[in-house]
Amino acid sequence: MLKLVHNETQPTFFERFFFENPVQNDVFIIEVNKKHFLFEYDAVIDMIKKSSTKQQEYFKRQLQIYRYLSQDLRTCLQEVATDYIRRIFEENKKIEN
């Protein structure tokens, strides 16, 4: 007797979350140390999906809190992008010293 096995994968938390909570792609600006950084919401979502497992756990908790508090998801994505820029500046400071 043959068994057919479906080769379907379950959607990840992030795929399911962003499908259930769509965000219109738009551009936003972050200013740090008199420098301006342009981000698209879709780019931040891709960055979250491609981040390390440890970072993904942090992002997952952050997204769940925003959903629980019924806050605007765009604000959460802006905070993720801001944290990303801060980490880059901190890493550059360490390299320069």
PDB file of N, CA and C in Angstrom, residues 14-85:
ATOM      1  N   PHE A  14       6.004  34.534  11.041  1.00  0.00           N
ATOM      2  CA  PHE A  14       6.047  35.841  10.389  1.00  0.00           C
ATOM      3  C   PHE A  14       5.209  35.867   9.119  1.00  0.00           C
ATOM      4  N   GLU A  15       5.259  34.801   8.332  1.00  0.00           N
ATOM      5  CA  GLU A  15       4.432  34.743   7.121  1.00  0.00           C
ATOM      6  C   GLU A  15       2.952  34.828   7.486  1.00  0.00           C
ATOM      7  N   ARG A  16       2.558  34.064   8.489  1.00  0.00           N
ATOM      8  CA  ARG A  16       1.162  34.060   8.927  1.00  0.00           C
ATOM      9  C   ARG A  16       0.777  35.417   9.539  1.00  0.00           C
ATOM     10  N   PHE A  17       1.666  35.965  10.376  1.00  0.00           N
ATOM     11  CA  PHE A  17       1.385  37.231  11.053  1.00  0.00           C
ATOM     12  C   PHE A  17       1.174  38.362  10.052  1.00  0.00           C
ATOM     13  N   PHE A  18       2.088  38.490   9.090  1.00  0.00           N
ATOM     14  CA  PHE A  18       1.975  39.598   8.138  1.00  0.00           C
ATOM     15  C   PHE A  18       0.870  39.372   7.106  1.00  0.00           C
ATOM     16  N   PHE A  19       0.472  38.121   6.904  1.00  0.00           N
ATOM     17  CA  PHE A  19      -0.692  37.848   6.060  1.00  0.00           C
ATOM     18  C   PHE A  19      -1.968  38.292   6.781  1.00  0.00           C
ATOM     19  N   GLU A  20      -2.044  37.993   8.084  1.00  0.00           N
ATOM     20  CA  GLU A  20      -3.219  38.347   8.880  1.00  0.00           C
ATOM     21  C   GLU A  20      -3.254  39.834   9.237  1.00  0.00           C
ATOM     22  N   ASN A  21      -2.093  40.473   9.243  1.00  0.00           N
ATOM     23  CA  ASN A  21      -1.987  41.890   9.611  1.00  0.00           C
ATOM     24  C   ASN A  21      -1.250  42.648   8.511  1.00  0.00           C
ATOM     25  N   PRO A  22      -1.882  42.820   7.367  1.00  0.00           N
ATOM     26  CA  PRO A  22      -1.173  43.461   6.249  1.00  0.00           C
ATOM     27  C   PRO A  22      -0.855  44.928   6.537  1.00  0.00           C
ATOM     28  N   VAL A  23       0.258  45.364   5.987  1.00  0.00           N
ATOM     29  CA  VAL A  23       0.690  46.755   6.111  1.00  0.00           C
ATOM     30  C   VAL A  23       0.911  47.277   4.700  1.00  0.00           C
ATOM     31  N   GLN A  24       0.328  48.424   4.409  1.00  0.00           N
ATOM     32  CA  GLN A  24       0.544  49.026   3.097  1.00  0.00           C
ATOM     33  C   GLN A  24       1.995  49.474   3.010  1.00  0.00           C
ATOM     34  N   ASN A  25       2.672  49.076   1.949  1.00  0.00           N
ATOM     35  CA  ASN A  25       4.074  49.451   1.796  1.00  0.00           C
ATOM     36  C   ASN A  25       4.183  50.953   1.580  1.00  0.00           C
ATOM     37  N   ASP A  26       5.032  51.562   2.355  1.00  0.00           N
ATOM     38  CA  ASP A  26       5.248  52.997   2.277  1.00  0.00           C
ATOM     39  C   ASP A  26       6.676  53.255   2.739  1.00  0.00           C
ATOM     40  N   VAL A  27       7.135  54.457   2.545  1.00  0.00           N
ATOM     41  CA  VAL A  27       8.493  54.832   2.938  1.00  0.00           C
ATOM     42  C   VAL A  27       8.420  55.670   4.205  1.00  0.00           C
ATOM     43  N   PHE A  28       9.365  55.422   5.117  1.00  0.00           N
ATOM     44  CA  PHE A  28       9.476  56.276   6.290  1.00  0.00           C
ATOM     45  C   PHE A  28      10.940  56.619   6.510  1.00  0.00           C
ATOM     46  N   ILE A  29      11.175  57.688   7.237  1.00  0.00           N
ATOM     47  CA  ILE A  29      12.531  58.211   7.442  1.00  0.00           C
ATOM     48  C   ILE A  29      12.886  58.129   8.917  1.00  0.00           C
ATOM     49  N   ILE A  30      14.119  57.694   9.183  1.00  0.00           N
ATOM     50  CA  ILE A  30      14.655  57.683  10.542  1.00  0.00           C
ATOM     51  C   ILE A  30      15.859  58.606  10.550  1.00  0.00           C
ATOM     52  N   GLU A  31      15.891  59.504  11.521  1.00  0.00           N
ATOM     53  CA  GLU A  31      17.023  60.425  11.647  1.00  0.00           C
ATOM     54  C   GLU A  31      17.849  60.015  12.859  1.00  0.00           C
ATOM     55  N   VAL A  32      19.142  59.795  12.631  1.00  0.00           N
ATOM     56  CA  VAL A  32      20.076  59.442  13.693  1.00  0.00           C
ATOM     57  C   VAL A  32      21.364  60.218  13.455  1.00  0.00           C
ATOM     58  N   ASN A  33      21.819  60.927  14.474  1.00  0.00           N
ATOM     59  CA  ASN A  33      23.068  61.700  14.385  1.00  0.00           C
ATOM     60  C   ASN A  33      23.115  62.592  13.144  1.00  0.00           C
ATOM     61  N   LYS A  34      22.041  63.291  12.902  1.00  0.00           N
ATOM     62  CA  LYS A  34      21.925  64.222  11.768  1.00  0.00           C
ATOM     63  C   LYS A  34      22.031  63.533  10.407  1.00  0.00           C
ATOM     64  N   LYS A  35      21.809  62.229  10.388  1.00  0.00           N
ATOM     65  CA  LYS A  35      21.779  61.467   9.136  1.00  0.00           C
ATOM     66  C   LYS A  35      20.378  60.901   8.977  1.00  0.00           C
ATOM     67  N   HIS A  36      19.936  60.817   7.732  1.00  0.00           N
ATOM     68  CA  HIS A  36      18.593  60.332   7.442  1.00  0.00           C
ATOM     69  C   HIS A  36      18.675  58.977   6.738  1.00  0.00           C
ATOM     70  N   PHE A  37      17.825  58.058   7.173  1.00  0.00           N
ATOM     71  CA  PHE A  37      17.770  56.719   6.600  1.00  0.00           C
ATOM     72  C   PHE A  37      16.346  56.466   6.117  1.00  0.00           C
ATOM     73  N   LEU A  38      16.232  56.039   4.867  1.00  0.00           N
ATOM     74  CA  LEU A  38      14.932  55.730   4.275  1.00  0.00           C
ATOM     75  C   LEU A  38      14.690  54.229   4.345  1.00  0.00           C
ATOM     76  N   PHE A  39      13.506  53.851   4.767  1.00  0.00           N
ATOM     77  CA  PHE A  39      13.115  52.448   4.835  1.00  0.00           C
ATOM     78  C   PHE A  39      11.745  52.289   4.205  1.00  0.00           C
ATOM     79  N   GLU A  40      11.501  51.103   3.677  1.00  0.00           N
ATOM     80  CA  GLU A  40      10.163  50.709   3.249  1.00  0.00           C
ATOM     81  C   GLU A  40       9.675  49.670   4.246  1.00  0.00           C
ATOM     82  N   TYR A  41       8.380  49.662   4.516  1.00  0.00           N
ATOM     83  CA  TYR A  41       7.837  48.678   5.449  1.00  0.00           C
ATOM     84  C   TYR A  41       8.132  47.255   4.973  1.00  0.00           C
ATOM     85  N   ASP A  42       8.000  47.008   3.663  1.00  0.00           N
ATOM     86  CA  ASP A  42       8.283  45.671   3.130  1.00  0.00           C
ATOM     87  C   ASP A  42       9.737  45.266   3.365  1.00  0.00           C
ATOM     88  N   ALA A  43      10.651  46.220   3.275  1.00  0.00           N
ATOM     89  CA  ALA A  43      12.068  45.919   3.510  1.00  0.00           C
ATOM     90  C   ALA A  43      12.301  45.531   4.965  1.00  0.00           C
ATOM     91  N   VAL A  44      11.622  46.190   5.878  1.00  0.00           N
ATOM     92  CA  VAL A  44      11.759  45.855   7.301  1.00  0.00           C
ATOM     93  C   VAL A  44      11.182  44.465   7.565  1.00  0.00           C
ATOM     94  N   ILE A  45      10.054  44.151   6.942  1.00  0.00           N
ATOM     95  CA  ILE A  45       9.456  42.822   7.095  1.00  0.00           C
ATOM     96  C   ILE A  45      10.410  41.759   6.571  1.00  0.00           C
ATOM     97  N   ASP A  46      11.028  41.980   5.412  1.00  0.00           N
ATOM     98  CA  ASP A  46      12.014  41.036   4.875  1.00  0.00           C
ATOM     99  C   ASP A  46      13.207  40.898   5.809  1.00  0.00           C
ATOM    100  N   MET A  47      13.642  42.009   6.388  1.00  0.00           N
ATOM    101  CA  MET A  47      14.762  41.984   7.326  1.00  0.00           C
ATOM    102  C   MET A  47      14.411  41.115   8.541  1.00  0.00           C
ATOM    103  N   ILE A  48      13.184  41.228   9.023  1.00  0.00           N
ATOM    104  CA  ILE A  48      12.738  40.421  10.161  1.00  0.00           C
ATOM    105  C   ILE A  48      12.760  38.942   9.792  1.00  0.00           C
ATOM    106  N   LYS A  49      12.228  38.606   8.626  1.00  0.00           N
ATOM    107  CA  LYS A  49      12.151  37.208   8.196  1.00  0.00           C
ATOM    108  C   LYS A  49      13.528  36.587   8.006  1.00  0.00           C
ATOM    109  N   LYS A  50      14.525  37.394   7.625  1.00  0.00           N
ATOM    110  CA  LYS A  50      15.864  36.877   7.334  1.00  0.00           C
ATOM    111  C   LYS A  50      16.827  37.013   8.511  1.00  0.00           C
ATOM    112  N   SER A  51      16.356  37.502   9.641  1.00  0.00           N
ATOM    113  CA  SER A  51      17.240  37.722  10.785  1.00  0.00           C
ATOM    114  C   SER A  51      17.565  36.398  11.477  1.00  0.00           C
ATOM    115  N   SER A  52      18.504  36.458  12.397  1.00  0.00           N
ATOM    116  CA  SER A  52      18.917  35.257  13.126  1.00  0.00           C
ATOM    117  C   SER A  52      17.777  34.763  14.014  1.00  0.00           C
ATOM    118  N   THR A  53      17.872  33.525  14.448  1.00  0.00           N
ATOM    119  CA  THR A  53      16.833  32.928  15.281  1.00  0.00           C
ATOM    120  C   THR A  53      16.631  33.713  16.571  1.00  0.00           C
ATOM    121  N   LYS A  54      17.727  34.144  17.186  1.00  0.00           N
ATOM    122  CA  LYS A  54      17.638  34.906  18.436  1.00  0.00           C
ATOM    123  C   LYS A  54      16.898  36.226  18.203  1.00  0.00           C
ATOM    124  N   GLN A  55      17.233  36.907  17.128  1.00  0.00           N
ATOM    125  CA  GLN A  55      16.563  38.167  16.814  1.00  0.00           C
ATOM    126  C   GLN A  55      15.096  37.934  16.458  1.00  0.00           C
ATOM    127  N   GLN A  56      14.824  36.837  15.759  1.00  0.00           N
ATOM    128  CA  GLN A  56      13.441  36.541  15.388  1.00  0.00           C
ATOM    129  C   GLN A  56      12.566  36.336  16.621  1.00  0.00           C
ATOM    130  N   GLU A  57      13.108  35.717  17.666  1.00  0.00           N
ATOM    131  CA  GLU A  57      12.343  35.546  18.901  1.00  0.00           C
ATOM    132  C   GLU A  57      12.008  36.900  19.516  1.00  0.00           C
ATOM    133  N   TYR A  58      12.965  37.812  19.489  1.00  0.00           N
ATOM    134  CA  TYR A  58      12.735  39.167  20.000  1.00  0.00           C
ATOM    135  C   TYR A  58      11.651  39.866  19.178  1.00  0.00           C
ATOM    136  N   PHE A  59      11.759  39.791  17.846  1.00  0.00           N
ATOM    137  CA  PHE A  59      10.773  40.421  16.969  1.00  0.00           C
ATOM    138  C   PHE A  59       9.386  39.804  17.164  1.00  0.00           C
ATOM    139  N   LYS A  60       9.358  38.497  17.335  1.00  0.00           N
ATOM    140  CA  LYS A  60       8.089  37.799  17.532  1.00  0.00           C
ATOM    141  C   LYS A  60       7.379  38.323  18.780  1.00  0.00           C
ATOM    142  N   ARG A  61       8.107  38.451  19.884  1.00  0.00           N
ATOM    143  CA  ARG A  61       7.512  38.985  21.114  1.00  0.00           C
ATOM    144  C   ARG A  61       7.030  40.421  20.910  1.00  0.00           C
ATOM    145  N   GLN A  62       7.840  41.205  20.231  1.00  0.00           N
ATOM    146  CA  GLN A  62       7.487  42.602  19.982  1.00  0.00           C
ATOM    147  C   GLN A  62       6.193  42.701  19.157  1.00  0.00           C
ATOM    148  N   LEU A  63       6.086  41.896  18.117  1.00  0.00           N
ATOM    149  CA  LEU A  63       4.891  41.913  17.266  1.00  0.00           C
ATOM    150  C   LEU A  63       3.654  41.437  18.032  1.00  0.00           C
ATOM    151  N   GLN A  64       3.831  40.416  18.860  1.00  0.00           N
ATOM    152  CA  GLN A  64       2.707  39.910  19.640  1.00  0.00           C
ATOM    153  C   GLN A  64       2.200  40.960  20.629  1.00  0.00           C
ATOM    154  N   ILE A  65       3.116  41.696  21.237  1.00  0.00           N
ATOM    155  CA  ILE A  65       2.725  42.755  22.177  1.00  0.00           C
ATOM    156  C   ILE A  65       1.940  43.837  21.444  1.00  0.00           C
ATOM    157  N   TYR A  66       2.421  44.243  20.280  1.00  0.00           N
ATOM    158  CA  TYR A  66       1.712  45.273  19.512  1.00  0.00           C
ATOM    159  C   TYR A  66       0.317  44.808  19.129  1.00  0.00           C
ATOM    160  N   ARG A  67       0.206  43.562  18.725  1.00  0.00           N
ATOM    161  CA  ARG A  67      -1.114  43.041  18.346  1.00  0.00           C
ATOM    162  C   ARG A  67      -2.022  42.970  19.576  1.00  0.00           C
ATOM    163  N   TYR A  68      -1.473  42.510  20.692  1.00  0.00           N
ATOM    164  CA  TYR A  68      -2.254  42.401  21.927  1.00  0.00           C
ATOM    165  C   TYR A  68      -2.765  43.766  22.383  1.00  0.00           C
ATOM    166  N   LEU A  69      -1.926  44.778  22.258  1.00  0.00           N
ATOM    167  CA  LEU A  69      -2.300  46.126  22.683  1.00  0.00           C
ATOM    168  C   LEU A  69      -3.081  46.888  21.612  1.00  0.00           C
ATOM    169  N   SER A  70      -3.334  46.239  20.490  1.00  0.00           N
ATOM    170  CA  SER A  70      -4.055  46.849  19.358  1.00  0.00           C
ATOM    171  C   SER A  70      -3.403  48.146  18.898  1.00  0.00           C
ATOM    172  N   GLN A  71      -2.095  48.148  18.874  1.00  0.00           N
ATOM    173  CA  GLN A  71      -1.371  49.329  18.411  1.00  0.00           C
ATOM    174  C   GLN A  71      -1.034  49.188  16.934  1.00  0.00           C
ATOM    175  N   ASP A  72      -0.692  50.306  16.321  1.00  0.00           N
ATOM    176  CA  ASP A  72      -0.396  50.352  14.894  1.00  0.00           C
ATOM    177  C   ASP A  72       0.880  49.565  14.594  1.00  0.00           C
ATOM    178  N   LEU A  73       0.765  48.617  13.698  1.00  0.00           N
ATOM    179  CA  LEU A  73       1.898  47.770  13.342  1.00  0.00           C
ATOM    180  C   LEU A  73       3.015  48.569  12.681  1.00  0.00           C
ATOM    181  N   ARG A  74       2.668  49.630  11.984  1.00  0.00           N
ATOM    182  CA  ARG A  74       3.697  50.455  11.340  1.00  0.00           C
ATOM    183  C   ARG A  74       4.655  51.043  12.371  1.00  0.00           C
ATOM    184  N   THR A  75       4.133  51.404  13.540  1.00  0.00           N
ATOM    185  CA  THR A  75       4.980  51.931  14.610  1.00  0.00           C
ATOM    186  C   THR A  75       5.978  50.878  15.067  1.00  0.00           C
ATOM    187  N   CYS A  76       5.522  49.648  15.186  1.00  0.00           N
ATOM    188  CA  CYS A  76       6.411  48.553  15.578  1.00  0.00           C
ATOM    189  C   CYS A  76       7.515  48.359  14.544  1.00  0.00           C
ATOM    190  N   LEU A  77       7.165  48.392  13.262  1.00  0.00           N
ATOM    191  CA  LEU A  77       8.163  48.214  12.207  1.00  0.00           C
ATOM    192  C   LEU A  77       9.162  49.366  12.192  1.00  0.00           C
ATOM    193  N   GLN A  78       8.704  50.565  12.508  1.00  0.00           N
ATOM    194  CA  GLN A  78       9.615  51.707  12.600  1.00  0.00           C
ATOM    195  C   GLN A  78      10.590  51.514  13.760  1.00  0.00           C
ATOM    196  N   GLU A  79      10.109  50.960  14.875  1.00  0.00           N
ATOM    197  CA  GLU A  79      10.989  50.694  16.012  1.00  0.00           C
ATOM    198  C   GLU A  79      12.027  49.623  15.671  1.00  0.00           C
ATOM    199  N   VAL A  80      11.614  48.608  14.926  1.00  0.00           N
ATOM    200  CA  VAL A  80      12.553  47.569  14.494  1.00  0.00           C
ATOM    201  C   VAL A  80      13.651  48.189  13.638  1.00  0.00           C
ATOM    202  N   ALA A  81      13.276  49.048  12.703  1.00  0.00           N
ATOM    203  CA  ALA A  81      14.262  49.706  11.838  1.00  0.00           C
ATOM    204  C   ALA A  81      15.171  50.624  12.652  1.00  0.00           C
ATOM    205  N   THR A  82      14.611  51.324  13.631  1.00  0.00           N
ATOM    206  CA  THR A  82      15.413  52.204  14.486  1.00  0.00           C
ATOM    207  C   THR A  82      16.426  51.398  15.289  1.00  0.00           C
ATOM    208  N   ASP A  83      16.003  50.261  15.836  1.00  0.00           N
ATOM    209  CA  ASP A  83      16.930  49.386  16.570  1.00  0.00           C
ATOM    210  C   ASP A  83      18.053  48.897  15.662  1.00  0.00           C
ATOM    211  N   TYR A  84      17.709  48.590  14.418  1.00  0.00           N
ATOM    212  CA  TYR A  84      18.700  48.138  13.440  1.00  0.00           C
ATOM    213  C   TYR A  84      19.761  49.214  13.211  1.00  0.00           C
ATOM    214  N   ILE A  85      19.327  50.460  13.027  1.00  0.00           N
ATOM    215  CA  ILE A  85      20.261  51.570  12.813  1.00  0.00           C
ATOM    216  C   ILE A  85      21.123  51.780  14.056  1.00  0.00           C
TER     217      ILE A  85
END
